Coordinates of C-alpha atoms in Angstrom, one line a residue:
Chain A
M1 CA 0.0 0.0 0.0
E2 CA 2.7 2.4 1.0
K3 CA 4.7 1.4 -2.1
K4 CA 1.7 2.2 -4.3
S5 CA 1.2 5.7 -2.8
N6 CA 4.9 6.2 -3.2
T7 CA 4.9 5.5 -6.9
M8 CA 1.8 7.7 -7.2
N9 CA 3.6 10.5 -5.6
N10 CA 6.6 10.0 -7.8
K11 CA 4.3 10.1 -10.9
K12 CA 2.7 13.3 -9.6
R13 CA 6.2 14.8 -9.0
N14 CA 7.4 13.8 -12.4
I15 CA 4.4 15.4 -14.1
I16 CA 4.9 18.6 -12.2
L17 CA 8.6 18.6 -13.1
I18 CA 7.9 18.0 -16.7
C19 CA 5.3 20.8 -16.8
T20 CA 7.6 23.3 -15.2
A21 CA 10.4 22.3 -17.6
A22 CA 8.1 22.7 -20.5
A23 CA 6.9 26.1 -19.2
V24 CA 10.5 27.4 -18.8
V25 CA 11.4 26.2 -22.3
L26 CA 8.3 28.0 -23.8
I27 CA 8.9 31.3 -21.9
L28 CA 12.6 31.5 -22.4
P29 CA 12.6 33.4 -25.7
W30 CA 10.6 36.2 -24.1
I31 CA 13.1 36.5 -21.3
L32 CA 16.2 36.5 -23.5
T33 CA 16.5 39.9 -25.0
T34 CA 18.9 39.5 -27.9
D35 CA 19.0 37.2 -30.9
Y36 CA 22.5 36.3 -29.9
Q37 CA 21.2 34.8 -26.6
I38 CA 18.6 32.8 -28.3
M39 CA 21.2 31.6 -30.8
V40 CA 23.3 30.3 -27.9
M41 CA 20.2 28.5 -26.6
N42 CA 19.7 26.9 -30.0
K43 CA 23.2 25.6 -29.8
V44 CA 22.5 24.2 -26.4
L45 CA 19.5 22.4 -27.8
I46 CA 21.5 20.9 -30.7
Y47 CA 24.3 19.9 -28.5
T48 CA 21.8 18.3 -26.1
V49 CA 20.8 15.9 -28.8
V50 CA 24.4 14.8 -29.4
V51 CA 25.0 14.4 -25.7
L52 CA 21.8 12.3 -25.3
G53 CA 23.2 9.9 -27.8
L54 CA 26.8 9.9 -26.4
N55 CA 25.3 9.1 -23.0
F56 CA 24.3 5.7 -24.3
I57 CA 27.8 4.7 -25.2
T58 CA 30.1 6.6 -22.9
G59 CA 27.7 7.2 -20.1
L60 CA 25.8 3.9 -19.9
T61 CA 28.0 1.2 -21.5
G62 CA 31.2 3.0 -20.4
Q63 CA 33.1 3.0 -23.7
M64 CA 35.0 6.2 -24.6
N65 CA 33.8 7.7 -27.8
L66 CA 35.8 10.7 -29.1
G67 CA 34.4 10.6 -32.6
T68 CA 31.1 12.4 -32.1
A69 CA 32.3 15.3 -34.2
G70 CA 32.6 12.9 -37.1
M71 CA 29.1 11.7 -36.7
F72 CA 27.9 15.3 -36.3
A73 CA 29.8 16.2 -39.5
L74 CA 28.4 13.3 -41.5
G75 CA 24.8 14.3 -40.5
A76 CA 25.5 17.9 -41.4
Y77 CA 27.1 17.2 -44.7
A78 CA 24.5 14.6 -45.7
T79 CA 21.6 17.0 -45.5
A80 CA 23.6 20.0 -46.6
V81 CA 24.8 18.4 -49.8
A82 CA 21.4 17.0 -50.5
A83 CA 19.7 20.4 -50.0
T84 CA 22.2 22.6 -51.9
S85 CA 23.4 20.4 -54.8
Y86 CA 20.2 18.4 -55.4
G87 CA 17.5 20.7 -54.0
I88 CA 16.2 18.0 -51.7
S89 CA 14.0 19.1 -48.9
P90 CA 15.7 19.3 -45.5
W91 CA 13.2 16.9 -44.1
I92 CA 14.3 14.2 -46.5
G93 CA 17.8 15.3 -45.6
L94 CA 17.0 14.5 -42.0
V95 CA 16.1 11.0 -43.1
L96 CA 19.4 10.8 -45.0
A97 CA 21.2 11.8 -41.9
I98 CA 19.5 9.1 -39.9
V99 CA 20.4 6.5 -42.5
M100 CA 24.0 7.8 -42.3
G101 CA 23.9 7.4 -38.5
L102 CA 22.7 3.9 -38.9
L103 CA 25.6 3.0 -41.2
V104 CA 28.2 4.8 -39.2
G105 CA 27.0 3.3 -35.9
R106 CA 27.2 -0.2 -37.3
G107 CA 30.6 0.4 -38.8
L108 CA 32.0 1.9 -35.7
G109 CA 30.3 -0.6 -33.5
Y110 CA 32.3 -3.5 -34.9
P111 CA 35.8 -2.3 -33.8
S112 CA 34.3 -1.6 -30.4
L113 CA 33.8 -5.4 -30.0
R114 CA 37.5 -5.9 -30.2
L115 CA 39.0 -2.7 -28.8
K116 CA 38.8 -1.4 -25.3
G117 CA 39.7 1.8 -23.4
V118 CA 42.3 4.0 -25.0
Y119 CA 42.4 2.0 -28.2
L120 CA 38.8 2.5 -28.8
A121 CA 39.1 6.2 -28.0
L122 CA 41.9 6.5 -30.6
T123 CA 39.9 4.6 -33.2
T124 CA 37.0 6.9 -32.8
I125 CA 39.3 10.0 -33.0
G126 CA 40.7 8.4 -36.2
F127 CA 37.2 8.0 -37.6
S128 CA 36.4 11.6 -36.9
E129 CA 39.6 12.9 -38.5
V130 CA 39.0 10.8 -41.6
V131 CA 35.5 12.4 -41.9
R132 CA 37.0 15.9 -41.5
L133 CA 39.8 15.3 -44.1
V134 CA 37.4 13.8 -46.6
A135 CA 35.1 16.8 -46.2
A136 CA 38.1 19.1 -46.7
N137 CA 39.5 17.4 -49.8
W138 CA 36.5 16.0 -51.7
V139 CA 36.0 19.4 -53.2
S140 CA 33.5 18.5 -55.9
V141 CA 30.9 17.3 -53.4
T142 CA 31.7 19.0 -50.1
G143 CA 33.1 22.3 -51.4
G144 CA 36.4 21.5 -49.7
T145 CA 37.7 24.0 -47.1
T146 CA 35.4 26.7 -48.3
G147 CA 32.5 24.6 -47.1
I148 CA 28.9 24.7 -48.1
R149 CA 27.0 28.0 -48.1
N150 CA 23.3 29.0 -48.4
I151 CA 21.9 25.9 -46.8
P152 CA 18.1 26.5 -46.6
Y153 CA 16.2 26.8 -43.4
Y154 CA 13.6 24.2 -42.4
S155 CA 10.2 24.9 -43.6
L156 CA 6.8 23.3 -42.9
A157 CA 3.9 23.7 -45.3
G158 CA 5.2 27.1 -46.4
Y159 CA 6.1 28.3 -42.9
V160 CA 9.8 28.9 -42.9
F161 CA 11.8 28.6 -39.6
D162 CA 14.0 31.6 -40.5
T163 CA 14.5 33.5 -37.2
Q164 CA 16.3 32.3 -34.1
T165 CA 13.1 32.2 -32.1
K166 CA 11.3 30.1 -34.7
M167 CA 14.2 27.7 -34.9
Y168 CA 14.3 27.6 -31.1
Y169 CA 10.8 26.2 -30.9
L170 CA 11.5 23.7 -33.7
F171 CA 14.6 22.4 -32.0
A172 CA 12.9 22.3 -28.7
V173 CA 10.4 19.8 -30.2
F174 CA 13.3 17.7 -31.5
V175 CA 15.0 17.7 -28.1
A176 CA 11.8 16.8 -26.4
F177 CA 11.3 13.9 -28.7
G178 CA 15.0 12.9 -28.2
I179 CA 14.6 13.0 -24.4
F180 CA 11.5 10.9 -24.6
C181 CA 13.2 8.3 -26.7
A182 CA 16.3 8.4 -24.5
Y183 CA 14.2 7.9 -21.4
R184 CA 12.3 5.0 -23.0
L185 CA 15.5 3.3 -24.1
A186 CA 17.3 3.9 -20.8
D187 CA 14.4 2.4 -18.9
S188 CA 13.9 -0.6 -21.1
K189 CA 15.6 -3.9 -21.0
W190 CA 18.3 -2.5 -23.3
G191 CA 19.0 0.3 -21.0
R192 CA 19.6 -2.0 -18.1
I193 CA 21.9 -4.1 -20.2
F194 CA 23.9 -1.1 -21.3
K195 CA 24.4 -0.2 -17.6
S196 CA 25.4 -3.7 -16.7
L197 CA 27.9 -3.8 -19.6
R198 CA 29.8 -1.0 -17.8
D199 CA 29.6 -2.8 -14.5
N200 CA 30.7 -6.3 -15.5
A201 CA 30.8 -7.4 -19.1
D202 CA 31.6 -11.1 -18.3
A203 CA 28.6 -11.5 -16.1
V204 CA 26.3 -10.0 -18.8
E205 CA 27.4 -12.7 -21.2
M206 CA 26.6 -15.3 -18.6
S207 CA 23.1 -13.9 -18.3
G208 CA 22.4 -14.9 -21.9
V209 CA 23.0 -11.5 -23.6
N210 CA 24.5 -11.2 -27.0
I211 CA 27.1 -8.6 -26.1
A212 CA 28.2 -8.0 -29.6
S213 CA 24.7 -6.9 -30.8
C214 CA 24.3 -4.8 -27.7
K215 CA 27.5 -2.8 -28.2
I216 CA 26.7 -2.2 -31.8
L217 CA 23.2 -1.1 -30.8
A218 CA 24.6 1.4 -28.4
F219 CA 26.9 2.8 -31.1
T220 CA 24.1 3.0 -33.6
V221 CA 21.9 4.9 -31.2
C222 CA 24.7 7.3 -30.5
A223 CA 25.5 7.8 -34.2
I224 CA 21.8 8.4 -35.1
Y225 CA 21.5 11.1 -32.4
G226 CA 24.8 12.6 -33.5
C227 CA 23.8 12.7 -37.2
I228 CA 20.3 14.2 -36.4
A229 CA 22.0 16.9 -34.4
G230 CA 24.4 17.5 -37.3
A231 CA 21.6 17.9 -39.7
L232 CA 19.9 20.4 -37.4
Y233 CA 23.2 22.3 -37.1
A234 CA 23.6 22.6 -40.8
H235 CA 20.1 24.1 -41.3
F236 CA 20.6 26.3 -38.3
M237 CA 23.9 27.8 -39.2
G238 CA 23.2 27.9 -43.0
Y239 CA 26.9 27.4 -43.6
I240 CA 29.2 24.5 -42.7
N241 CA 32.9 23.9 -43.3
P242 CA 35.3 21.2 -42.1
S243 CA 37.1 23.3 -39.5
S244 CA 34.0 23.3 -37.2
F245 CA 34.2 19.5 -36.8
T246 CA 37.5 19.1 -35.1
I247 CA 38.5 16.9 -32.2
D248 CA 37.8 20.0 -30.0
L249 CA 34.1 19.5 -30.7
S250 CA 34.3 15.9 -29.7
T251 CA 36.0 16.6 -26.5
N252 CA 33.5 19.3 -25.8
F253 CA 30.7 16.8 -26.1
V254 CA 32.5 14.5 -23.6
I255 CA 33.0 17.4 -21.2
M256 CA 29.2 18.1 -21.5
L257 CA 28.5 14.5 -20.6
M258 CA 31.0 14.6 -17.7
V259 CA 29.7 17.9 -16.3
G260 CA 26.1 16.6 -16.4
G261 CA 27.1 13.3 -14.8
L262 CA 27.5 10.0 -16.7
G263 CA 24.3 8.1 -17.4
S264 CA 21.7 10.7 -16.5
V265 CA 19.4 12.1 -19.1
V266 CA 18.6 15.3 -17.1
G267 CA 22.4 15.6 -16.5
N268 CA 22.9 15.6 -20.3
I269 CA 20.8 18.6 -20.8
F270 CA 22.4 20.3 -17.8
G271 CA 25.9 19.5 -19.2
A272 CA 25.1 20.7 -22.7
A273 CA 23.7 24.0 -21.3
V274 CA 26.6 24.7 -18.9
V275 CA 29.4 23.9 -21.3
T276 CA 27.8 26.0 -24.1
I277 CA 26.6 29.0 -21.9
L278 CA 29.4 29.3 -19.4
P279 CA 32.1 30.3 -21.9
E280 CA 29.7 32.9 -23.3
I281 CA 29.3 34.4 -19.8
L282 CA 33.0 34.2 -19.2
R283 CA 33.7 36.3 -22.3
V284 CA 33.8 39.3 -20.0
F285 CA 37.3 38.1 -19.1
E286 CA 38.3 38.6 -22.8
N287 CA 41.6 36.9 -23.6
Y288 CA 41.5 34.7 -20.5
Y289 CA 38.0 33.3 -20.8
Q290 CA 39.0 29.9 -22.2
L291 CA 41.7 29.5 -19.6
I292 CA 39.2 30.2 -16.8
F293 CA 36.6 27.9 -18.3
C294 CA 39.1 25.1 -18.6
T295 CA 40.2 25.6 -15.0
I296 CA 36.6 25.4 -13.8
V297 CA 36.0 22.2 -15.8
L298 CA 39.2 20.6 -14.4
V299 CA 38.4 21.5 -10.9
G300 CA 35.0 20.1 -11.4
A301 CA 36.4 16.8 -12.7
I302 CA 38.5 16.4 -9.6
F303 CA 36.0 17.4 -7.0
F304 CA 32.6 16.4 -8.5
P305 CA 33.4 13.3 -10.7
E306 CA 29.8 12.3 -10.6
G307 CA 28.7 15.6 -12.3
W308 CA 28.1 19.1 -11.0
M309 CA 24.4 18.8 -10.8
F310 CA 24.5 15.7 -8.6
A311 CA 27.1 17.3 -6.4
G312 CA 24.7 20.3 -6.0
I313 CA 21.7 18.0 -5.3
K314 CA 23.7 16.2 -2.7
V315 CA 24.5 19.4 -0.9
I316 CA 20.9 20.5 -1.0
R317 CA 19.7 17.2 0.3
K318 CA 22.1 17.3 3.2
M319 CA 21.0 20.8 4.1
V320 CA 17.3 19.8 4.0
K321 CA 18.1 16.8 6.2
K322 CA 19.9 19.0 8.7
L323 CA 17.0 21.5 8.8
R324 CA 14.5 18.7 9.3
K325 CA 16.5 17.3 12.1
R326 CA 16.6 20.7 13.8
E327 CA 12.9 21.1 13.3
H328 CA 12.3 17.6 14.7
I329 CA 14.4 18.4 17.8
T330 CA 12.8 21.7 18.5
G331 CA 9.4 20.1 17.8
E332 CA 10.0 17.4 20.4
M333 CA 11.2 19.9 23.0
G334 CA 8.0 21.9 22.4
G335 CA 6.0 18.7 22.9
G336 CA 7.8 18.0 26.2
E337 CA 6.8 21.3 27.7
Chain B
M1 CA 21.5 -34.8 -20.1
L2 CA 24.9 -33.2 -20.7
K3 CA 27.5 -35.2 -22.4
V4 CA 31.1 -34.1 -23.0
E5 CA 33.0 -36.4 -25.3
H6 CA 36.8 -36.2 -25.8
I7 CA 37.1 -32.4 -25.7
D8 CA 40.5 -30.6 -26.1
A9 CA 40.8 -26.9 -25.4
Y10 CA 43.7 -24.6 -26.1
Y11 CA 44.8 -21.1 -25.0
D12 CA 46.8 -20.2 -28.1
K13 CA 49.1 -23.2 -28.3
I14 CA 49.0 -24.2 -24.7
C15 CA 46.8 -27.2 -24.1
A16 CA 44.5 -26.6 -21.2
L17 CA 42.2 -29.6 -21.5
H18 CA 43.1 -32.9 -22.9
D19 CA 40.6 -35.5 -24.0
I20 CA 38.0 -34.8 -21.4
S21 CA 34.8 -36.8 -21.2
L22 CA 32.1 -36.5 -18.6
E23 CA 28.4 -37.0 -18.2
I24 CA 25.7 -35.5 -16.1
G25 CA 22.4 -37.2 -15.4
D26 CA 19.0 -35.7 -14.7
D27 CA 19.1 -34.9 -11.0
D28 CA 22.7 -35.2 -10.2
I29 CA 25.2 -33.0 -8.5
I30 CA 28.5 -33.7 -10.2
S31 CA 31.7 -32.2 -8.9
I32 CA 35.0 -31.5 -10.5
I33 CA 37.9 -31.1 -8.2
G34 CA 41.5 -30.3 -8.8
S35 CA 44.3 -27.9 -7.9
N36 CA 44.9 -24.4 -9.4
G37 CA 45.5 -24.6 -13.1
A38 CA 44.1 -28.1 -13.5
G39 CA 41.6 -26.9 -16.1
K40 CA 38.4 -26.9 -14.0
S41 CA 37.2 -23.4 -15.1
T42 CA 38.4 -24.0 -18.6
L43 CA 36.2 -27.1 -18.8
M44 CA 33.2 -25.1 -17.6
N45 CA 34.0 -22.3 -20.1
A46 CA 34.3 -24.8 -22.9
I47 CA 30.8 -26.1 -22.1
S48 CA 29.3 -22.7 -22.0
G49 CA 31.1 -21.6 -25.2
I50 CA 33.4 -18.9 -23.8
V51 CA 36.4 -21.0 -24.6
Y52 CA 36.5 -22.8 -27.9
G53 CA 37.1 -26.5 -27.7
K54 CA 38.9 -28.5 -30.4
N55 CA 37.9 -32.0 -31.4
G56 CA 35.3 -33.8 -29.5
R57 CA 31.6 -33.1 -29.0
I58 CA 29.4 -31.6 -26.3
T59 CA 25.7 -32.5 -26.4
F60 CA 22.9 -31.2 -24.2
N61 CA 19.7 -33.1 -24.3
G62 CA 20.7 -34.5 -27.6
K63 CA 21.5 -31.1 -29.1
N64 CA 25.1 -30.5 -30.3
I65 CA 26.3 -27.4 -28.4
T66 CA 30.0 -27.7 -29.2
N67 CA 31.5 -24.2 -29.7
Q68 CA 28.1 -22.5 -29.6
K69 CA 28.0 -18.8 -28.8
P70 CA 27.6 -18.3 -25.0
Y71 CA 24.3 -16.4 -25.2
I72 CA 22.7 -19.2 -27.2
T73 CA 24.0 -21.8 -24.7
T74 CA 22.4 -19.8 -22.0
R75 CA 19.1 -19.7 -23.8
D76 CA 19.4 -23.5 -24.1
G77 CA 19.2 -23.6 -20.3
I78 CA 22.9 -24.1 -19.3
I79 CA 23.5 -21.3 -16.8
Q80 CA 27.0 -20.7 -15.5
V81 CA 27.6 -18.9 -12.2
P82 CA 31.1 -17.6 -12.8
E83 CA 34.0 -17.7 -10.5
G84 CA 34.7 -14.9 -8.0
R85 CA 31.1 -13.7 -7.7
E86 CA 30.8 -11.8 -10.9
I87 CA 27.8 -9.7 -10.0
F88 CA 26.9 -6.2 -11.0
P89 CA 28.3 -4.2 -8.1
K90 CA 26.7 -0.9 -8.9
M91 CA 23.2 -2.3 -9.5
T92 CA 20.8 -3.2 -6.7
V93 CA 20.2 -6.8 -5.7
L94 CA 16.8 -6.7 -7.3
E95 CA 18.2 -5.4 -10.6
N96 CA 20.9 -8.1 -10.5
L97 CA 18.1 -10.7 -10.2
E98 CA 16.2 -9.1 -13.0
M99 CA 19.3 -9.2 -15.2
G100 CA 19.4 -13.0 -14.7
S101 CA 16.0 -13.3 -16.4
Y102 CA 17.2 -11.6 -19.5
S103 CA 16.9 -14.6 -21.8
I104 CA 13.4 -15.4 -20.7
R105 CA 10.2 -13.6 -21.5
R106 CA 8.2 -13.0 -18.4
T107 CA 5.1 -11.1 -17.5
R108 CA 5.4 -8.6 -14.6
Q109 CA 3.5 -11.1 -12.4
G110 CA 5.7 -14.0 -13.5
M111 CA 8.8 -11.9 -12.8
N112 CA 7.5 -11.0 -9.3
D113 CA 6.7 -14.6 -8.5
K114 CA 10.2 -15.7 -9.6
I115 CA 11.8 -13.1 -7.5
E116 CA 9.7 -14.1 -4.6
E117 CA 10.8 -17.6 -5.1
M118 CA 14.4 -16.5 -4.8
Y119 CA 13.7 -14.5 -1.6
E120 CA 12.3 -17.7 -0.1
L121 CA 15.5 -19.6 -1.0
F122 CA 17.7 -16.7 0.1
P123 CA 15.8 -14.8 2.8
K124 CA 18.8 -12.5 3.4
L125 CA 18.4 -11.1 -0.1
R126 CA 14.9 -9.8 0.7
D127 CA 16.3 -7.5 3.3
R128 CA 19.0 -6.3 0.9
K129 CA 17.0 -6.0 -2.2
S130 CA 17.4 -2.3 -2.8
Q131 CA 21.1 -2.2 -1.7
K132 CA 23.9 -2.0 -4.2
A133 CA 25.1 -5.5 -4.7
G134 CA 28.7 -4.4 -4.3
S135 CA 28.0 -3.4 -0.7
L136 CA 27.0 -6.9 0.3
S137 CA 29.2 -9.4 2.2
G138 CA 31.1 -12.1 0.3
G139 CA 28.6 -14.8 1.2
E140 CA 25.6 -12.6 0.2
Q141 CA 27.2 -11.7 -3.1
Q142 CA 27.6 -15.4 -3.8
M143 CA 23.9 -15.8 -3.0
V144 CA 23.1 -13.0 -5.4
A145 CA 25.2 -14.8 -8.1
I146 CA 23.5 -18.1 -7.6
A147 CA 20.0 -16.5 -7.4
R148 CA 20.8 -14.6 -10.6
G149 CA 21.7 -17.9 -12.2
L150 CA 18.4 -19.5 -11.0
M151 CA 16.4 -16.6 -12.4
A152 CA 17.1 -17.9 -15.9
D153 CA 15.2 -21.2 -15.1
P154 CA 18.3 -23.3 -15.7
K155 CA 18.1 -26.8 -16.9
L156 CA 21.7 -27.3 -15.8
L157 CA 23.4 -25.0 -13.3
M158 CA 27.2 -24.8 -13.4
L159 CA 28.8 -23.3 -10.3
D160 CA 32.4 -22.2 -10.5
E161 CA 34.1 -22.3 -7.1
P162 CA 31.2 -21.0 -5.0
S163 CA 33.3 -21.3 -1.9
L164 CA 36.1 -19.0 -3.2
G165 CA 37.1 -16.5 -0.5
L166 CA 34.3 -17.3 1.9
A167 CA 34.6 -18.0 5.6
P168 CA 34.1 -21.7 6.6
V169 CA 30.7 -21.0 8.2
I170 CA 29.4 -19.3 5.1
V171 CA 30.8 -22.1 2.9
D172 CA 28.6 -24.5 4.8
D173 CA 25.6 -22.2 4.1
V174 CA 26.4 -22.0 0.4
F175 CA 26.7 -25.8 0.1
H176 CA 23.5 -26.3 2.0
I177 CA 21.8 -24.0 -0.5
I178 CA 23.3 -25.9 -3.4
E179 CA 21.8 -29.1 -2.1
R180 CA 18.5 -27.5 -1.6
V181 CA 18.4 -26.1 -5.1
N182 CA 19.2 -29.6 -6.4
K183 CA 16.5 -31.3 -4.3
E184 CA 13.7 -28.8 -4.3
K185 CA 14.0 -27.4 -7.8
K186 CA 15.2 -30.6 -9.4
I187 CA 18.0 -28.9 -11.2
P188 CA 21.2 -30.8 -12.0
I189 CA 24.3 -29.1 -10.9
L190 CA 27.9 -29.2 -12.2
L191 CA 30.1 -28.0 -9.4
V192 CA 33.7 -27.0 -9.8
E193 CA 35.6 -26.7 -6.5
Q194 CA 39.0 -26.5 -4.9
N195 CA 37.3 -27.4 -1.6
A196 CA 37.4 -31.1 -2.2
F197 CA 35.9 -32.0 1.1
M198 CA 32.7 -30.1 0.6
A199 CA 32.5 -31.0 -3.1
L200 CA 32.7 -34.7 -2.3
E201 CA 30.1 -34.4 0.4
V202 CA 27.4 -32.8 -1.7
S203 CA 28.0 -34.5 -5.0
S204 CA 27.1 -38.0 -6.2
R205 CA 29.8 -38.4 -8.7
C206 CA 33.2 -36.7 -8.9
Y207 CA 35.9 -36.1 -11.5
V208 CA 39.4 -35.3 -10.5
L209 CA 41.3 -33.1 -12.9
E210 CA 45.1 -32.8 -13.1
N211 CA 47.0 -30.9 -15.8
G212 CA 43.9 -30.9 -18.0
R213 CA 43.2 -34.6 -17.8
V214 CA 40.6 -36.5 -15.9
V215 CA 42.8 -38.7 -13.7
I216 CA 40.2 -40.3 -11.5
E217 CA 36.4 -40.5 -11.7
G218 CA 33.9 -42.3 -9.6
S219 CA 31.2 -42.0 -7.0
S220 CA 31.9 -39.4 -4.4
E221 CA 31.5 -41.8 -1.6
E222 CA 34.2 -44.1 -2.9
L223 CA 36.5 -41.3 -3.8
S224 CA 36.4 -39.8 -0.4
K225 CA 37.8 -43.1 0.9
S226 CA 40.4 -43.6 -1.7
D227 CA 43.9 -43.1 -0.5
R228 CA 45.1 -41.0 -3.4
I229 CA 42.3 -38.5 -2.9
V230 CA 42.7 -38.3 0.8
K231 CA 46.4 -37.7 0.5
A232 CA 46.3 -35.2 -2.3
Y233 CA 43.1 -33.3 -1.7
L234 CA 41.7 -33.9 1.8
G235 CA 44.9 -33.3 3.7
G236 CA 44.8 -36.7 5.4

């Protein structure tokens, strides 16, 4: 009985949380005054999609993937080339990006069966660099280092998403859908297996799990999320070139994941937001802003390895407990009198 | 029900098992004893498909399972409880048990019933169900490992050194449970042990491995009286 009311309460709490989050997302463009601020928010949304995917493989199954920039780039180029050279609608471009993610995820998943730790990380870096170099040198298709210009905006039945605010709402829908899928997957049988793979891969095999197909699935999910985000990015910026998809971008995604806390979907959003917004705020320090940002991240990695958000929640919980205890004691004393 | 016929197994070029044959009947507890490096765990891994065997044949209820992928062997009902309590330390006891049922489709009710069954067999786990499995004591972790194995409705349960690193009192508990599982659930058990005394006590037949070969086999009762065994394994 108690258990039932507990889950009911949890459900109520979740609904309230989701509603507040949705309200904040809806109102945000009215609070933010400049286009520039909304553009930063759009970046947060796009990066959130990538980190949601990365969470499956680095966060849940615990395999280091430093090739997300490559996935991101493939998604971006697939839709950009289709839209500019062949005049294909960005929506079909999105499907192309998903197919691209499917192929890449399968391809990258195979080495992950044989490689572990540093070697897998190096392989994924290699993949990402190959993508970037191909993009830079295959001039006839990708435009080489000059990149692709005039990528059209998304449009729906004549309505063009051409301002930052309009794109913001469009991307918010994508992110909401991405979060929904990520939650469903993380809560499913698969999600549990991903987590147990990080814990003890041998024991997973003895539970009757086909580890090979699980690892490939995790990579595929990650690649699909990455490619979708890349496609959104292409139509958001309107211009892409190979120099935006360097290893810096991949490490940034990993930092987002780490800052948010491995394995948590809410943490992913938090991480993407902090790592995108914080440097913008720190710009007041001009030349030193990157230095300060990196110091903060390093200190965070040492003192809050489980993620900043969880460290914060822990502190708040402790404070609440202390307060309750105090109330309890004073309450008892009052009763005694 | 399980028949191993003339199996060889290699790690690269080093021969770990040499011409091994053994048989497990329907309600038996069979034990395999031997010192470190005798090939006990390799034999178990060859049966479950983690190590590839060369030559020979392994059949389970008539089906040839030689060199079959481990996850398929698990689905066939051969469940291995690995050595050294390979549980999921960061997951709760309950989640560990649920992981065991991966290869079987169950309804919510069926799952709850099965878990309840485990709690009856291991009452301690009920109290610990929402604790992280890594925070349990060694004996409790071994119970989680065995219970997780049972969650898969095994047709044959293979236990790899369940007494490893446990205090003598706890070892008694664990072996008591093994006997109960065999008698109450009618599950045949293949037991690999270094603790020859306990292994001989619970099992009906025993194989002695030395350097990858079966050197002695016979009923456990006879073996526990044999001079050679007493000298080499029972410290007599």
